[in-house]
Amino acid sequence: MFRSLRNYNYRLFAAGGVVSNIGTWMQRTAQDWLVLDLTGGSGSALGVTVALQFLPVMLFGLWGGMLADRYPKRRVLVVAQTLMGLLALSMGVLVLTGSVQVWHVYVMAFTLGLVSCVEVPTRQSFVVEMVGRKDLPNAIALNSSTFNLARVVGPAAAGVFIYWMGTGPIFLLNAASFAAVIIGLILMRGSELRSPEPVPRARGQLREGVRYVFERPDLLLPLLIVGFMAVFAQSFTTSIALMARQVYGAGASSFGIASSAFAVGALGGALLAARRVKQSRRFLLAGSVCFGIFQITAGIAPDYPIFLLLLVPAGMAMITVNTTANTMVQLGSSPDMRGRVMGIYVLVFTAGAPVGSPLVGWLSETAGPRAAVLTAGVLSVVGTGLALLLTRVVAARAAAGEQSVREVVPGAATAV
């Protein structure tokens, strides 16, 4: 389960990631609380903050992947982590001095999103350089495990610190947590990294990355499934809140239990994924269909305990799809294209929330939370089928093109 930790560089990376992820989740919680405090509980202001943080990834995420191919990834990560630490430090100082205003939070959220455009695809594609192709599935699964562990621990710890000291110290703690990642990156043994040569700057590299994905059915399938999943999985936490409050009449503490059940399922799914040596298309499709089925069954759950029980396998199915798709995309990409492909992956994954959340909210208001969850589950299953169909169409066209080349120029396919 932990075989990739045998690698010295990855041990440093994983250790720093645990500390930094907890700090990041603490800051997300503190940021939301700070916005509500500054605006008198404005939900619209909170939505603007979240949108500003995700907007740069949607607008410039592809360029971030291109930069990940052009420059040494370890160096890019050191710069990105330093910038994110400075942003957290600045916000902490503003809060502690009483100078903070809501527009400061907006600027920080947008700037953090800009840095993430480069940092996320670079970090994702850097993993294979540390552990190699053989241990990549295990390393990706362990990354998901630490992320979901932080997702459980971080908000809970933030709640305690907010009660004791307010939001300011949390930003400072998160700023300090970036030091763990930066120190780990600096201490890595460069001779043990499997780093490809940076791609020279040239025109059309962005289009080249998009065309590369659309010409590769083995890459297109996981990206399409992640896209469909992101629309309905990213909004599932909203569905959990609506179901808990409006259908089952649960209070704040009971809603916390529901969120934890889903996170525990995701953590368990990541740990199980760490035990698998190979990832397959069949496993990806099965996980996506299962997520839709568990959404449907959760939508018709007769009482709250059964609803909680179904959230655990739903979380496991969701993380199974994410880890499997991530592994398939990275292993299927050539080293000189991996950054751009991961940029597309991050874009597809991120773009789901702005699409899915309003849809789920509208369905919940017009037809009720149960109908929204059921619809999302059905569409998740249908989306899986559409992704498979589109991929087969692309594969058939590619095969037809190869046949045409073979007929026009005998032996060309063999030469290629």
PDB file of N, CA, C and O in Angstrom, residues 336-394:
ATOM      1  N   ASP A 336       7.177  14.735 -22.831  1.00  0.00           N
ATOM      2  CA  ASP A 336       7.219  16.112 -23.301  1.00  0.00           C
ATOM      3  C   ASP A 336       5.839  16.741 -23.427  1.00  0.00           C
ATOM      4  O   ASP A 336       5.718  17.956 -23.627  1.00  0.00           O
ATOM      5  N   MET A 337       4.760  15.925 -23.294  1.00  0.00           N
ATOM      6  CA  MET A 337       3.391  16.434 -23.393  1.00  0.00           C
ATOM      7  C   MET A 337       2.648  16.349 -22.066  1.00  0.00           C
ATOM      8  O   MET A 337       1.525  16.836 -21.958  1.00  0.00           O
ATOM      9  N   ARG A 338       3.265  15.752 -21.050  1.00  0.00           N
ATOM     10  CA  ARG A 338       2.529  15.431 -19.822  1.00  0.00           C
ATOM     11  C   ARG A 338       1.999  16.680 -19.114  1.00  0.00           C
ATOM     12  O   ARG A 338       0.886  16.682 -18.602  1.00  0.00           O
ATOM     13  N   GLY A 339       2.775  17.752 -19.086  1.00  0.00           N
ATOM     14  CA  GLY A 339       2.315  18.967 -18.428  1.00  0.00           C
ATOM     15  C   GLY A 339       1.079  19.535 -19.098  1.00  0.00           C
ATOM     16  O   GLY A 339       0.115  19.923 -18.422  1.00  0.00           O
ATOM     17  N   ARG A 340       1.073  19.593 -20.432  1.00  0.00           N
ATOM     18  CA  ARG A 340      -0.088  20.133 -21.141  1.00  0.00           C
ATOM     19  C   ARG A 340      -1.306  19.237 -20.979  1.00  0.00           C
ATOM     20  O   ARG A 340      -2.431  19.722 -20.824  1.00  0.00           O
ATOM     21  N   VAL A 341      -1.096  17.926 -20.992  1.00  0.00           N
ATOM     22  CA  VAL A 341      -2.223  17.011 -20.799  1.00  0.00           C
ATOM     23  C   VAL A 341      -2.797  17.166 -19.391  1.00  0.00           C
ATOM     24  O   VAL A 341      -4.020  17.179 -19.204  1.00  0.00           O
ATOM     25  N   MET A 342      -1.933  17.312 -18.393  1.00  0.00           N
ATOM     26  CA  MET A 342      -2.427  17.503 -17.032  1.00  0.00           C
ATOM     27  C   MET A 342      -3.092  18.864 -16.868  1.00  0.00           C
ATOM     28  O   MET A 342      -4.003  19.026 -16.044  1.00  0.00           O
ATOM     29  N   GLY A 343      -2.666  19.850 -17.646  1.00  0.00           N
ATOM     30  CA  GLY A 343      -3.365  21.131 -17.649  1.00  0.00           C
ATOM     31  C   GLY A 343      -4.800  20.974 -18.120  1.00  0.00           C
ATOM     32  O   GLY A 343      -5.727  21.571 -17.560  1.00  0.00           O
ATOM     33  N   ILE A 344      -4.988  20.166 -19.169  1.00  0.00           N
ATOM     34  CA  ILE A 344      -6.342  19.879 -19.653  1.00  0.00           C
ATOM     35  C   ILE A 344      -7.126  19.102 -18.604  1.00  0.00           C
ATOM     36  O   ILE A 344      -8.310  19.371 -18.359  1.00  0.00           O
ATOM     37  N   TYR A 345      -6.468  18.151 -17.954  1.00  0.00           N
ATOM     38  CA  TYR A 345      -7.123  17.360 -16.904  1.00  0.00           C
ATOM     39  C   TYR A 345      -7.621  18.265 -15.773  1.00  0.00           C
ATOM     40  O   TYR A 345      -8.773  18.156 -15.328  1.00  0.00           O
ATOM     41  N   VAL A 346      -6.767  19.161 -15.310  1.00  0.00           N
ATOM     42  CA  VAL A 346      -7.144  20.066 -14.223  1.00  0.00           C
ATOM     43  C   VAL A 346      -8.271  20.996 -14.668  1.00  0.00           C
ATOM     44  O   VAL A 346      -9.203  21.275 -13.909  1.00  0.00           O
ATOM     45  N   LEU A 347      -8.209  21.478 -15.910  1.00  0.00           N
ATOM     46  CA  LEU A 347      -9.262  22.350 -16.428  1.00  0.00           C
ATOM     47  C   LEU A 347     -10.600  21.631 -16.450  1.00  0.00           C
ATOM     48  O   LEU A 347     -11.626  22.163 -16.001  1.00  0.00           O
ATOM     49  N   VAL A 348     -10.612  20.413 -16.973  1.00  0.00           N
ATOM     50  CA  VAL A 348     -11.850  19.639 -17.059  1.00  0.00           C
ATOM     51  C   VAL A 348     -12.409  19.362 -15.668  1.00  0.00           C
ATOM     52  O   VAL A 348     -13.613  19.467 -15.422  1.00  0.00           O
ATOM     53  N   PHE A 349     -11.515  19.012 -14.746  1.00  0.00           N
ATOM     54  CA  PHE A 349     -11.943  18.690 -13.386  1.00  0.00           C
ATOM     55  C   PHE A 349     -12.503  19.924 -12.674  1.00  0.00           C
ATOM     56  O   PHE A 349     -13.504  19.854 -11.963  1.00  0.00           O
ATOM     57  N   THR A 350     -11.856  21.075 -12.886  1.00  0.00           N
ATOM     58  CA  THR A 350     -12.256  22.299 -12.189  1.00  0.00           C
ATOM     59  C   THR A 350     -13.529  22.897 -12.763  1.00  0.00           C
ATOM     60  O   THR A 350     -14.344  23.465 -12.019  1.00  0.00           O
ATOM     61  N   ALA A 351     -13.705  22.781 -14.068  1.00  0.00           N
ATOM     62  CA  ALA A 351     -14.849  23.426 -14.722  1.00  0.00           C
ATOM     63  C   ALA A 351     -16.182  22.787 -14.333  1.00  0.00           C
ATOM     64  O   ALA A 351     -17.236  23.364 -14.602  1.00  0.00           O
ATOM     65  N   GLY A 352     -16.147  21.616 -13.696  1.00  0.00           N
ATOM     66  CA  GLY A 352     -17.396  20.947 -13.346  1.00  0.00           C
ATOM     67  C   GLY A 352     -18.195  21.675 -12.291  1.00  0.00           C
ATOM     68  O   GLY A 352     -19.434  21.731 -12.362  1.00  0.00           O
ATOM     69  N   ALA A 353     -17.518  22.256 -11.290  1.00  0.00           N
ATOM     70  CA  ALA A 353     -18.224  22.889 -10.173  1.00  0.00           C
ATOM     71  C   ALA A 353     -19.104  24.063 -10.615  1.00  0.00           C
ATOM     72  O   ALA A 353     -20.270  24.145 -10.226  1.00  0.00           O
ATOM     73  N   PRO A 354     -18.585  25.010 -11.437  1.00  0.00           N
ATOM     74  CA  PRO A 354     -19.444  26.126 -11.855  1.00  0.00           C
ATOM     75  C   PRO A 354     -20.647  25.684 -12.684  1.00  0.00           C
ATOM     76  O   PRO A 354     -21.648  26.388 -12.740  1.00  0.00           O
ATOM     77  N   VAL A 355     -20.546  24.535 -13.351  1.00  0.00           N
ATOM     78  CA  VAL A 355     -21.666  24.034 -14.143  1.00  0.00           C
ATOM     79  C   VAL A 355     -22.628  23.229 -13.280  1.00  0.00           C
ATOM     80  O   VAL A 355     -23.848  23.410 -13.343  1.00  0.00           O
ATOM     81  N   GLY A 356     -22.094  22.343 -12.461  1.00  0.00           N
ATOM     82  CA  GLY A 356     -22.942  21.427 -11.704  1.00  0.00           C
ATOM     83  C   GLY A 356     -23.646  22.065 -10.532  1.00  0.00           C
ATOM     84  O   GLY A 356     -24.824  21.760 -10.270  1.00  0.00           O
ATOM     85  N   SER A 357     -22.976  22.943  -9.798  1.00  0.00           N
ATOM     86  CA  SER A 357     -23.581  23.514  -8.595  1.00  0.00           C
ATOM     87  C   SER A 357     -24.849  24.318  -8.886  1.00  0.00           C
ATOM     88  O   SER A 357     -25.871  24.130  -8.214  1.00  0.00           O
ATOM     89  N   PRO A 358     -24.855  25.235  -9.871  1.00  0.00           N
ATOM     90  CA  PRO A 358     -26.117  25.931 -10.164  1.00  0.00           C
ATOM     91  C   PRO A 358     -27.218  24.984 -10.631  1.00  0.00           C
ATOM     92  O   PRO A 358     -28.395  25.184 -10.308  1.00  0.00           O
ATOM     93  N   LEU A 359     -26.852  23.954 -11.392  1.00  0.00           N
ATOM     94  CA  LEU A 359     -27.850  22.997 -11.860  1.00  0.00           C
ATOM     95  C   LEU A 359     -28.493  22.256 -10.699  1.00  0.00           C
ATOM     96  O   LEU A 359     -29.724  22.125 -10.621  1.00  0.00           O
ATOM     97  N   VAL A 360     -27.663  21.774  -9.781  1.00  0.00           N
ATOM     98  CA  VAL A 360     -28.187  21.074  -8.608  1.00  0.00           C
ATOM     99  C   VAL A 360     -29.025  22.008  -7.749  1.00  0.00           C
ATOM    100  O   VAL A 360     -30.090  21.625  -7.238  1.00  0.00           O
ATOM    101  N   GLY A 361     -28.551  23.255  -7.587  1.00  0.00           N
ATOM    102  CA  GLY A 361     -29.325  24.223  -6.803  1.00  0.00           C
ATOM    103  C   GLY A 361     -30.677  24.508  -7.417  1.00  0.00           C
ATOM    104  O   GLY A 361     -31.695  24.573  -6.713  1.00  0.00           O
ATOM    105  N   TRP A 362     -30.710  24.670  -8.743  1.00  0.00           N
ATOM    106  CA  TRP A 362     -31.986  24.948  -9.413  1.00  0.00           C
ATOM    107  C   TRP A 362     -32.938  23.761  -9.306  1.00  0.00           C
ATOM    108  O   TRP A 362     -34.135  23.931  -9.032  1.00  0.00           O
ATOM    109  N   LEU A 363     -32.434  22.551  -9.514  1.00  0.00           N
ATOM    110  CA  LEU A 363     -33.281  21.369  -9.394  1.00  0.00           C
ATOM    111  C   LEU A 363     -33.810  21.196  -7.972  1.00  0.00           C
ATOM    112  O   LEU A 363     -34.962  20.806  -7.767  1.00  0.00           O
ATOM    113  N   SER A 364     -32.963  21.503  -6.993  1.00  0.00           N
ATOM    114  CA  SER A 364     -33.382  21.371  -5.599  1.00  0.00           C
ATOM    115  C   SER A 364     -34.503  22.341  -5.261  1.00  0.00           C
ATOM    116  O   SER A 364     -35.430  22.009  -4.512  1.00  0.00           O
ATOM    117  N   GLU A 365     -34.423  23.570  -5.811  1.00  0.00           N
ATOM    118  CA  GLU A 365     -35.448  24.564  -5.524  1.00  0.00           C
ATOM    119  C   GLU A 365     -36.763  24.258  -6.240  1.00  0.00           C
ATOM    120  O   GLU A 365     -37.835  24.507  -5.704  1.00  0.00           O
ATOM    121  N   THR A 366     -36.680  23.721  -7.438  1.00  0.00           N
ATOM    122  CA  THR A 366     -37.894  23.491  -8.228  1.00  0.00           C
ATOM    123  C   THR A 366     -38.540  22.136  -7.969  1.00  0.00           C
ATOM    124  O   THR A 366     -39.768  22.021  -7.959  1.00  0.00           O
ATOM    125  N   ALA A 367     -37.714  21.108  -7.775  1.00  0.00           N
ATOM    126  CA  ALA A 367     -38.264  19.754  -7.629  1.00  0.00           C
ATOM    127  C   ALA A 367     -37.905  19.091  -6.306  1.00  0.00           C
ATOM    128  O   ALA A 367     -38.368  17.986  -6.027  1.00  0.00           O
ATOM    129  N   GLY A 368     -37.057  19.720  -5.500  1.00  0.00           N
ATOM    130  CA  GLY A 368     -36.676  19.146  -4.219  1.00  0.00           C
ATOM    131  C   GLY A 368     -35.314  18.476  -4.279  1.00  0.00           C
ATOM    132  O   GLY A 368     -34.855  18.054  -5.355  1.00  0.00           O
ATOM    133  N   PRO A 369     -34.624  18.361  -3.131  1.00  0.00           N
ATOM    134  CA  PRO A 369     -33.278  17.772  -3.098  1.00  0.00           C
ATOM    135  C   PRO A 369     -33.230  16.331  -3.589  1.00  0.00           C
ATOM    136  O   PRO A 369     -32.250  15.935  -4.234  1.00  0.00           O
ATOM    137  N   ARG A 370     -34.266  15.538  -3.280  1.00  0.00           N
ATOM    138  CA  ARG A 370     -34.244  14.143  -3.742  1.00  0.00           C
ATOM    139  C   ARG A 370     -34.186  14.072  -5.263  1.00  0.00           C
ATOM    140  O   ARG A 370     -33.405  13.311  -5.837  1.00  0.00           O
ATOM    141  N   ALA A 371     -35.010  14.881  -5.914  1.00  0.00           N
ATOM    142  CA  ALA A 371     -35.032  14.881  -7.379  1.00  0.00           C
ATOM    143  C   ALA A 371     -33.687  15.319  -7.937  1.00  0.00           C
ATOM    144  O   ALA A 371     -33.216  14.785  -8.960  1.00  0.00           O
ATOM    145  N   ALA A 372     -33.042  16.295  -7.268  1.00  0.00           N
ATOM    146  CA  ALA A 372     -31.746  16.765  -7.745  1.00  0.00           C
ATOM    147  C   ALA A 372     -30.699  15.669  -7.651  1.00  0.00           C
ATOM    148  O   ALA A 372     -29.911  15.456  -8.584  1.00  0.00           O
ATOM    149  N   VAL A 373     -30.664  14.950  -6.530  1.00  0.00           N
ATOM    150  CA  VAL A 373     -29.690  13.873  -6.360  1.00  0.00           C
ATOM    151  C   VAL A 373     -29.960  12.738  -7.336  1.00  0.00           C
ATOM    152  O   VAL A 373     -29.033  12.178  -7.943  1.00  0.00           O
ATOM    153  N   LEU A 374     -31.228  12.382  -7.510  1.00  0.00           N
ATOM    154  CA  LEU A 374     -31.576  11.318  -8.448  1.00  0.00           C
ATOM    155  C   LEU A 374     -31.178  11.690  -9.871  1.00  0.00           C
ATOM    156  O   LEU A 374     -30.619  10.871 -10.610  1.00  0.00           O
ATOM    157  N   THR A 375     -31.481  12.918 -10.257  1.00  0.00           N
ATOM    158  CA  THR A 375     -31.139  13.366 -11.613  1.00  0.00           C
ATOM    159  C   THR A 375     -29.635  13.352 -11.831  1.00  0.00           C
ATOM    160  O   THR A 375     -29.145  12.904 -12.887  1.00  0.00           O
ATOM    161  N   ALA A 376     -28.891  13.832 -10.843  1.00  0.00           N
ATOM    162  CA  ALA A 376     -27.439  13.827 -10.963  1.00  0.00           C
ATOM    163  C   ALA A 376     -26.900  12.413 -11.094  1.00  0.00           C
ATOM    164  O   ALA A 376     -25.974  12.149 -11.876  1.00  0.00           O
ATOM    165  N   GLY A 377     -27.481  11.462 -10.348  1.00  0.00           N
ATOM    166  CA  GLY A 377     -27.049  10.067 -10.443  1.00  0.00           C
ATOM    167  C   GLY A 377     -27.323   9.469 -11.812  1.00  0.00           C
ATOM    168  O   GLY A 377     -26.460   8.790 -12.393  1.00  0.00           O
ATOM    169  N   VAL A 378     -28.506   9.734 -12.337  1.00  0.00           N
ATOM    170  CA  VAL A 378     -28.847   9.213 -13.668  1.00  0.00           C
ATOM    171  C   VAL A 378     -27.928   9.812 -14.726  1.00  0.00           C
ATOM    172  O   VAL A 378     -27.419   9.099 -15.612  1.00  0.00           O
ATOM    173  N   LEU A 379     -27.697  11.116 -14.641  1.00  0.00           N
ATOM    174  CA  LEU A 379     -26.837  11.771 -15.623  1.00  0.00           C
ATOM    175  C   LEU A 379     -25.384  11.307 -15.505  1.00  0.00           C
ATOM    176  O   LEU A 379     -24.660  11.295 -16.502  1.00  0.00           O
ATOM    177  N   SER A 380     -24.955  10.923 -14.314  1.00  0.00           N
ATOM    178  CA  SER A 380     -23.603  10.379 -14.150  1.00  0.00           C
ATOM    179  C   SER A 380     -23.460   9.074 -14.927  1.00  0.00           C
ATOM    180  O   SER A 380     -22.454   8.834 -15.599  1.00  0.00           O
ATOM    181  N   VAL A 381     -24.474   8.220 -14.835  1.00  0.00           N
ATOM    182  CA  VAL A 381     -24.441   6.950 -15.571  1.00  0.00           C
ATOM    183  C   VAL A 381     -24.520   7.202 -17.071  1.00  0.00           C
ATOM    184  O   VAL A 381     -23.776   6.606 -17.863  1.00  0.00           O
ATOM    185  N   VAL A 382     -25.437   8.096 -17.467  1.00  0.00           N
ATOM    186  CA  VAL A 382     -25.575   8.417 -18.892  1.00  0.00           C
ATOM    187  C   VAL A 382     -24.290   9.038 -19.425  1.00  0.00           C
ATOM    188  O   VAL A 382     -23.848   8.731 -20.543  1.00  0.00           O
ATOM    189  N   GLY A 383     -23.669   9.915 -18.632  1.00  0.00           N
ATOM    190  CA  GLY A 383     -22.410  10.542 -19.049  1.00  0.00           C
ATOM    191  C   GLY A 383     -21.310   9.529 -19.284  1.00  0.00           C
ATOM    192  O   GLY A 383     -20.496   9.682 -20.203  1.00  0.00           O
ATOM    193  N   THR A 384     -21.276   8.481 -18.469  1.00  0.00           N
ATOM    194  CA  THR A 384     -20.287   7.419 -18.667  1.00  0.00           C
ATOM    195  C   THR A 384     -20.478   6.750 -20.017  1.00  0.00           C
ATOM    196  O   THR A 384     -19.524   6.498 -20.755  1.00  0.00           O
ATOM    197  N   GLY A 385     -21.753   6.465 -20.338  1.00  0.00           N
ATOM    198  CA  GLY A 385     -22.044   5.856 -21.641  1.00  0.00           C
ATOM    199  C   GLY A 385     -21.688   6.769 -22.796  1.00  0.00           C
ATOM    200  O   GLY A 385     -21.132   6.320 -23.813  1.00  0.00           O
ATOM    201  N   LEU A 386     -21.972   8.066 -22.650  1.00  0.00           N
ATOM    202  CA  LEU A 386     -21.636   9.014 -23.718  1.00  0.00           C
ATOM    203  C   LEU A 386     -20.124   9.130 -23.897  1.00  0.00           C
ATOM    204  O   LEU A 386     -19.639   9.220 -25.031  1.00  0.00           O
ATOM    205  N   ALA A 387     -19.391   9.140 -22.799  1.00  0.00           N
ATOM    206  CA  ALA A 387     -17.932   9.213 -22.889  1.00  0.00           C
ATOM    207  C   ALA A 387     -17.377   8.013 -23.634  1.00  0.00           C
ATOM    208  O   ALA A 387     -16.484   8.145 -24.487  1.00  0.00           O
ATOM    209  N   LEU A 388     -17.890   6.829 -23.319  1.00  0.00           N
ATOM    210  CA  LEU A 388     -17.434   5.627 -24.003  1.00  0.00           C
ATOM    211  C   LEU A 388     -17.792   5.669 -25.482  1.00  0.00           C
ATOM    212  O   LEU A 388     -16.978   5.301 -26.349  1.00  0.00           O
ATOM    213  N   LEU A 389     -18.997   6.141 -25.810  1.00  0.00           N
ATOM    214  CA  LEU A 389     -19.425   6.228 -27.207  1.00  0.00           C
ATOM    215  C   LEU A 389     -18.565   7.218 -27.992  1.00  0.00           C
ATOM    216  O   LEU A 389     -18.112   6.908 -29.111  1.00  0.00           O
ATOM    217  N   LEU A 390     -18.315   8.392 -27.430  1.00  0.00           N
ATOM    218  CA  LEU A 390     -17.505   9.394 -28.117  1.00  0.00           C
ATOM    219  C   LEU A 390     -16.080   8.893 -28.344  1.00  0.00           C
ATOM    220  O   LEU A 390     -15.479   9.133 -29.395  1.00  0.00           O
ATOM    221  N   THR A 391     -15.566   8.184 -27.363  1.00  0.00           N
ATOM    222  CA  THR A 391     -14.203   7.648 -27.496  1.00  0.00           C
ATOM    223  C   THR A 391     -14.136   6.609 -28.612  1.00  0.00           C
ATOM    224  O   THR A 391     -13.167   6.566 -29.380  1.00  0.00           O
ATOM    225  N   ARG A 392     -15.143   5.782 -28.709  1.00  0.00           N
ATOM    226  CA  ARG A 392     -15.168   4.778 -29.779  1.00  0.00           C
ATOM    227  C   ARG A 392     -15.291   5.425 -31.151  1.00  0.00           C
ATOM    228  O   ARG A 392     -14.707   4.942 -32.129  1.00  0.00           O
ATOM    229  N   VAL A 393     -16.035   6.532 -31.235  1.00  0.00           N
ATOM    230  CA  VAL A 393     -16.138   7.250 -32.509  1.00  0.00           C
ATOM    231  C   VAL A 393     -14.774   7.799 -32.915  1.00  0.00           C
ATOM    232  O   VAL A 393     -14.348   7.685 -34.074  1.00  0.00           O
ATOM    233  N   VAL A 394     -14.063   8.394 -31.943  1.00  0.00           N
ATOM    234  CA  VAL A 394     -12.728   8.924 -32.226  1.00  0.00           C
ATOM    235  C   VAL A 394     -11.783   7.803 -32.634  1.00  0.00           C
ATOM    236  O   VAL A 394     -10.995   7.935 -33.579  1.00  0.00           O
TER     237      VAL A 394
END
